[in-house]
CSV table of C-alpha atoms in Angstrom, one decimal:
chain,number,residue,atom,x,y,z
A,1,MET,CA,0.0,0.0,0.0
A,2,THR,CA,1.1,3.6,-0.8
A,3,ARG,CA,0.1,6.3,1.7
A,4,ILE,CA,0.1,9.9,0.5
A,5,TYR,CA,0.0,12.9,2.8
A,6,ILE,CA,-1.5,15.8,0.8
A,7,THR,CA,-0.4,18.9,2.7
A,8,ARG,CA,-1.2,22.6,2.3
A,9,HIS,CA,1.7,25.0,2.8
A,10,GLY,CA,1.8,27.3,5.9
A,11,ASN,CA,0.5,30.8,6.1
A,12,THR,CA,1.8,33.6,3.9
A,13,PHE,CA,0.2,36.3,6.0
A,14,ASP,CA,0.4,37.1,9.7
A,15,LYS,CA,-2.1,38.7,12.0
A,16,GLY,CA,-2.7,42.3,11.0
A,17,ASP,CA,-1.6,41.8,7.4
A,18,VAL,CA,-3.9,42.6,4.5
A,19,VAL,CA,-4.9,39.1,3.2
A,20,THR,CA,-5.0,38.8,-0.5
A,21,ARG,CA,-6.0,35.9,-2.8
A,22,VAL,CA,-2.6,34.5,-3.6
A,23,GLY,CA,-2.4,32.3,-6.7
A,24,GLY,CA,0.2,30.8,-9.0
A,25,ARG,CA,1.5,34.1,-10.2
A,26,THR,CA,2.3,35.4,-6.7
A,27,ASP,CA,5.3,33.7,-5.2
A,28,LEU,CA,5.2,34.7,-1.6
A,29,PRO,CA,7.4,33.2,1.1
A,30,LEU,CA,6.0,31.7,4.3
A,31,SER,CA,5.2,34.3,7.0
A,32,SER,CA,6.5,33.8,10.6
A,33,SER,CA,3.3,32.0,11.5
A,34,GLY,CA,3.5,29.9,8.3
A,35,LEU,CA,7.0,28.8,9.3
A,36,ALA,CA,5.7,27.8,12.7
A,37,GLN,CA,3.0,25.8,11.0
A,38,ALA,CA,5.6,24.0,8.9
A,39,GLU,CA,7.6,23.2,12.1
A,40,ALA,CA,4.4,22.0,13.8
A,41,LEU,CA,3.9,19.6,10.9
A,42,ARG,CA,7.5,18.4,11.2
A,43,ASP,CA,7.1,17.7,14.9
A,44,HIS,CA,3.7,16.1,14.4
A,45,PHE,CA,5.0,13.6,11.8
A,46,GLU,CA,8.1,12.9,13.8
A,47,GLN,CA,6.1,12.3,17.1
A,48,ASN,CA,3.7,10.0,15.3
A,49,GLY,CA,6.5,7.9,13.7
A,50,ILE,CA,5.6,9.0,10.1
A,51,ALA,CA,8.7,8.7,7.9
A,52,PHE,CA,8.6,9.7,4.2
A,53,ASP,CA,10.2,7.8,1.3
A,54,ARG,CA,9.8,10.6,-1.2
A,55,ALA,CA,8.4,14.1,-1.5
A,56,PHE,CA,6.8,16.4,-4.0
A,57,CYS,CA,5.9,20.1,-4.1
A,58,SER,CA,4.9,22.9,-6.5
A,59,PRO,CA,7.4,25.4,-8.0
A,60,LEU,CA,6.2,28.0,-5.5
A,61,GLN,CA,8.5,28.9,-2.6
A,62,ARG,CA,5.8,28.6,0.0
A,63,THR,CA,5.3,24.9,-0.8
A,64,LYS,CA,9.0,24.2,-1.1
A,65,LYS,CA,9.9,25.7,2.2
A,66,THR,CA,7.0,23.9,4.0
A,67,ALA,CA,8.3,20.6,2.5
A,68,GLU,CA,11.9,21.3,3.4
A,69,VAL,CA,11.1,22.1,7.0
A,70,VAL,CA,9.1,18.9,7.3
A,71,LEU,CA,11.8,16.8,5.7
A,72,ALA,CA,14.5,18.3,7.9
A,73,SER,CA,13.8,15.8,10.7
A,74,GLN,CA,13.7,12.8,8.4
A,75,VAL,CA,16.4,10.1,8.4
A,76,GLY,CA,18.3,9.9,5.1
A,77,ASP,CA,18.4,12.1,2.0
A,78,ILE,CA,15.0,12.5,0.5
A,79,GLU,CA,14.8,14.2,-2.8
A,80,LEU,CA,12.2,16.9,-3.1
A,81,LYS,CA,10.8,16.8,-6.6
A,82,VAL,CA,8.8,19.7,-8.2
A,83,LEU,CA,5.6,18.8,-10.0
A,84,PRO,CA,4.3,21.7,-12.1
A,85,PHE,CA,0.6,20.5,-11.8
A,86,LEU,CA,0.7,21.3,-8.1
A,87,VAL,CA,1.2,25.0,-8.6
A,88,GLU,CA,-1.7,27.1,-7.3
A,89,ILE,CA,-4.4,28.1,-9.7
A,90,ASP,CA,-4.4,31.5,-11.5
A,91,TYR,CA,-7.0,33.8,-10.0
A,92,GLY,CA,-7.1,36.0,-13.1
A,93,PRO,CA,-8.3,39.6,-12.3
A,94,ASP,CA,-8.4,38.7,-8.6
A,95,GLU,CA,-4.8,37.5,-8.3
A,96,ASN,CA,-3.2,39.1,-5.2
A,97,LYS,CA,-6.2,41.3,-4.6
A,98,PRO,CA,-7.6,41.8,-1.1
A,99,GLU,CA,-10.4,39.4,-0.3
A,100,ALA,CA,-12.9,42.2,0.1
A,101,ASP,CA,-12.2,43.3,-3.4
A,102,VAL,CA,-12.6,39.8,-4.7
A,103,VAL,CA,-16.0,39.4,-3.1
A,104,ASN,CA,-17.1,42.7,-4.5
A,105,ARG,CA,-16.2,41.6,-8.0
A,106,ILE,CA,-17.5,38.0,-8.0
A,107,GLY,CA,-20.2,38.1,-5.3
A,108,GLU,CA,-20.9,35.9,-2.3
A,109,ALA,CA,-22.7,33.3,-4.3
A,110,ALA,CA,-19.8,32.7,-6.6
A,111,LEU,CA,-17.4,32.5,-3.7
A,112,LYS,CA,-19.7,30.0,-2.0
A,113,ALA,CA,-19.8,27.8,-5.1
A,114,TRP,CA,-16.0,27.8,-5.2
A,115,GLU,CA,-15.7,26.9,-1.5
A,116,GLU,CA,-18.4,24.2,-1.5
A,117,GLU,CA,-18.3,22.8,-5.0
A,118,ALA,CA,-15.0,23.9,-6.6
A,119,VAL,CA,-16.8,25.8,-9.3
A,120,PRO,CA,-14.4,28.6,-10.4
A,121,PRO,CA,-15.8,32.1,-10.7
A,122,ALA,CA,-15.7,33.9,-14.0
A,123,GLY,CA,-12.2,35.0,-14.9
A,124,TRP,CA,-10.3,32.5,-12.8
A,125,ARG,CA,-8.0,30.5,-14.9
A,126,VAL,CA,-8.4,26.8,-14.0
A,127,GLU,CA,-9.9,23.8,-15.7
A,128,PRO,CA,-11.3,21.5,-13.0
A,129,ALA,CA,-11.6,18.5,-15.2
A,130,ALA,CA,-7.9,18.8,-16.2
A,131,VAL,CA,-6.7,19.2,-12.6
A,132,ILE,CA,-8.8,16.3,-11.4
A,133,GLY,CA,-7.3,14.2,-14.3
A,134,ARG,CA,-3.8,15.1,-13.1
A,135,TRP,CA,-4.6,13.9,-9.6
A,136,GLU,CA,-6.1,10.7,-10.9
A,137,GLU,CA,-2.9,10.2,-13.0
A,138,PHE,CA,-0.7,10.9,-9.9
A,139,PHE,CA,-2.7,8.3,-7.8
A,140,ALA,CA,-2.4,5.7,-10.6
A,141,ASN,CA,1.3,6.3,-11.0
A,142,ALA,CA,1.8,6.1,-7.2
A,143,ARG,CA,0.3,2.6,-7.2
A,144,LYS,CA,2.6,1.5,-10.1
A,145,LYS,CA,5.8,3.2,-9.2
A,146,HIS,CA,5.8,3.8,-5.4
A,147,GLY,CA,4.3,0.7,-3.9
A,148,ASN,CA,4.6,0.4,-0.1
A,149,GLU,CA,6.0,4.0,0.1
A,150,THR,CA,4.9,7.0,2.2
A,151,ILE,CA,4.8,10.2,0.2
A,152,LEU,CA,4.8,13.8,1.3
A,153,LEU,CA,3.1,16.1,-1.2
A,154,VAL,CA,2.8,19.9,-0.5
A,155,THR,CA,0.6,22.1,-2.6
A,156,SER,CA,-2.0,24.9,-2.3
A,157,ASN,CA,-5.6,25.1,-1.4
A,158,GLY,CA,-6.9,25.7,-5.0
A,159,ILE,CA,-5.2,22.6,-6.2
A,160,ALA,CA,-5.7,20.4,-3.2
A,161,ARG,CA,-9.5,20.6,-3.3
A,162,PHE,CA,-9.5,18.9,-6.7
A,163,ALA,CA,-7.7,15.9,-5.1
A,164,LEU,CA,-10.7,15.6,-2.8
A,165,ASN,CA,-13.0,15.9,-5.8
A,166,ALA,CA,-11.0,13.2,-7.6
A,167,LEU,CA,-11.5,10.9,-4.6
A,168,THR,CA,-15.1,11.5,-3.8
A,169,SER,CA,-16.6,12.7,-7.1
A,170,GLY,CA,-17.9,15.8,-5.3
A,171,ARG,CA,-19.7,13.7,-2.7
A,172,GLY,CA,-19.0,13.3,1.0
A,173,ASP,CA,-19.1,15.4,4.1
A,174,HIS,CA,-15.6,16.8,3.8
A,175,THR,CA,-15.0,20.6,3.4
A,176,LEU,CA,-13.1,21.1,0.2
A,177,LYS,CA,-10.9,23.8,1.6
A,178,LEU,CA,-7.7,22.4,3.1
A,179,LYS,CA,-6.5,24.7,5.9
A,180,THR,CA,-3.0,26.1,5.9
A,181,GLY,CA,-0.6,23.8,7.7
A,182,ALA,CA,-3.1,20.9,7.4
A,183,TYR,CA,-3.1,17.6,5.5
A,184,GLY,CA,-5.2,14.8,4.2
A,185,VAL,CA,-4.3,11.1,3.9
A,186,VAL,CA,-4.9,9.0,0.9
A,187,ASP,CA,-4.2,5.3,0.6
A,188,VAL,CA,-3.5,3.6,-2.7
A,189,ASP,CA,-3.4,-0.2,-3.2
A,190,ASP,CA,-4.1,-2.9,-5.8
A,191,GLU,CA,-7.1,-4.4,-3.8
A,192,ASP,CA,-9.0,-1.3,-2.7
A,193,GLY,CA,-7.9,1.2,-5.2
A,194,VAL,CA,-7.7,4.8,-4.0
A,195,HIS,CA,-9.5,6.0,-0.9
A,196,LEU,CA,-9.5,8.9,1.4
A,197,VAL,CA,-8.5,8.1,5.0
A,198,SER,CA,-8.7,11.6,6.5
A,199,TRP,CA,-8.8,15.3,5.5
A,200,ASN,CA,-8.0,18.7,7.1
A,201,VAL,CA,-5.9,17.2,9.9
A,202,ARG,CA,-3.9,20.0,11.6
A,203,PRO,CA,-1.3,19.4,14.3
């Protein structure tokens, strides 16, 4: 069996900062609280005896740094591989805009449809079917290439939610949004296929 920890990077804003909708075109570093979240993940995995055999992240520095901090306590040299499909979505005209401005442009109903059903508002540059397909491809390859391994994968909220869609076909009681510094667990094996073990676990 292959076990995959789908993890969201830590915060990019601290208390008092103006929070903006940060997408794939905005490469922010972790904030101080985000670094603390990454360290909490590292300690959590270590304390629970979770050892990773390989790791993947997006090209964005916030995901790389989160992964690097987590892997710092691991035994052995684990290569951190960048997968382009894990890069956050492009929020189009709302990229790096304050959340209040985003809501004013798209409306509360459109934001709710995104949060609850992963339906992108007009102008956001993402093709849900394509992203879901990439997740399905990743899960299939994990079964073939990484049997009996434990994998760390660090991405962003806009991409992570489609992993959940790929696993549940939009059904289930789980909230699509993956909180910063939180993770979900997916098991892949030949007998049971791909199934969700947990979601939105935060140390």
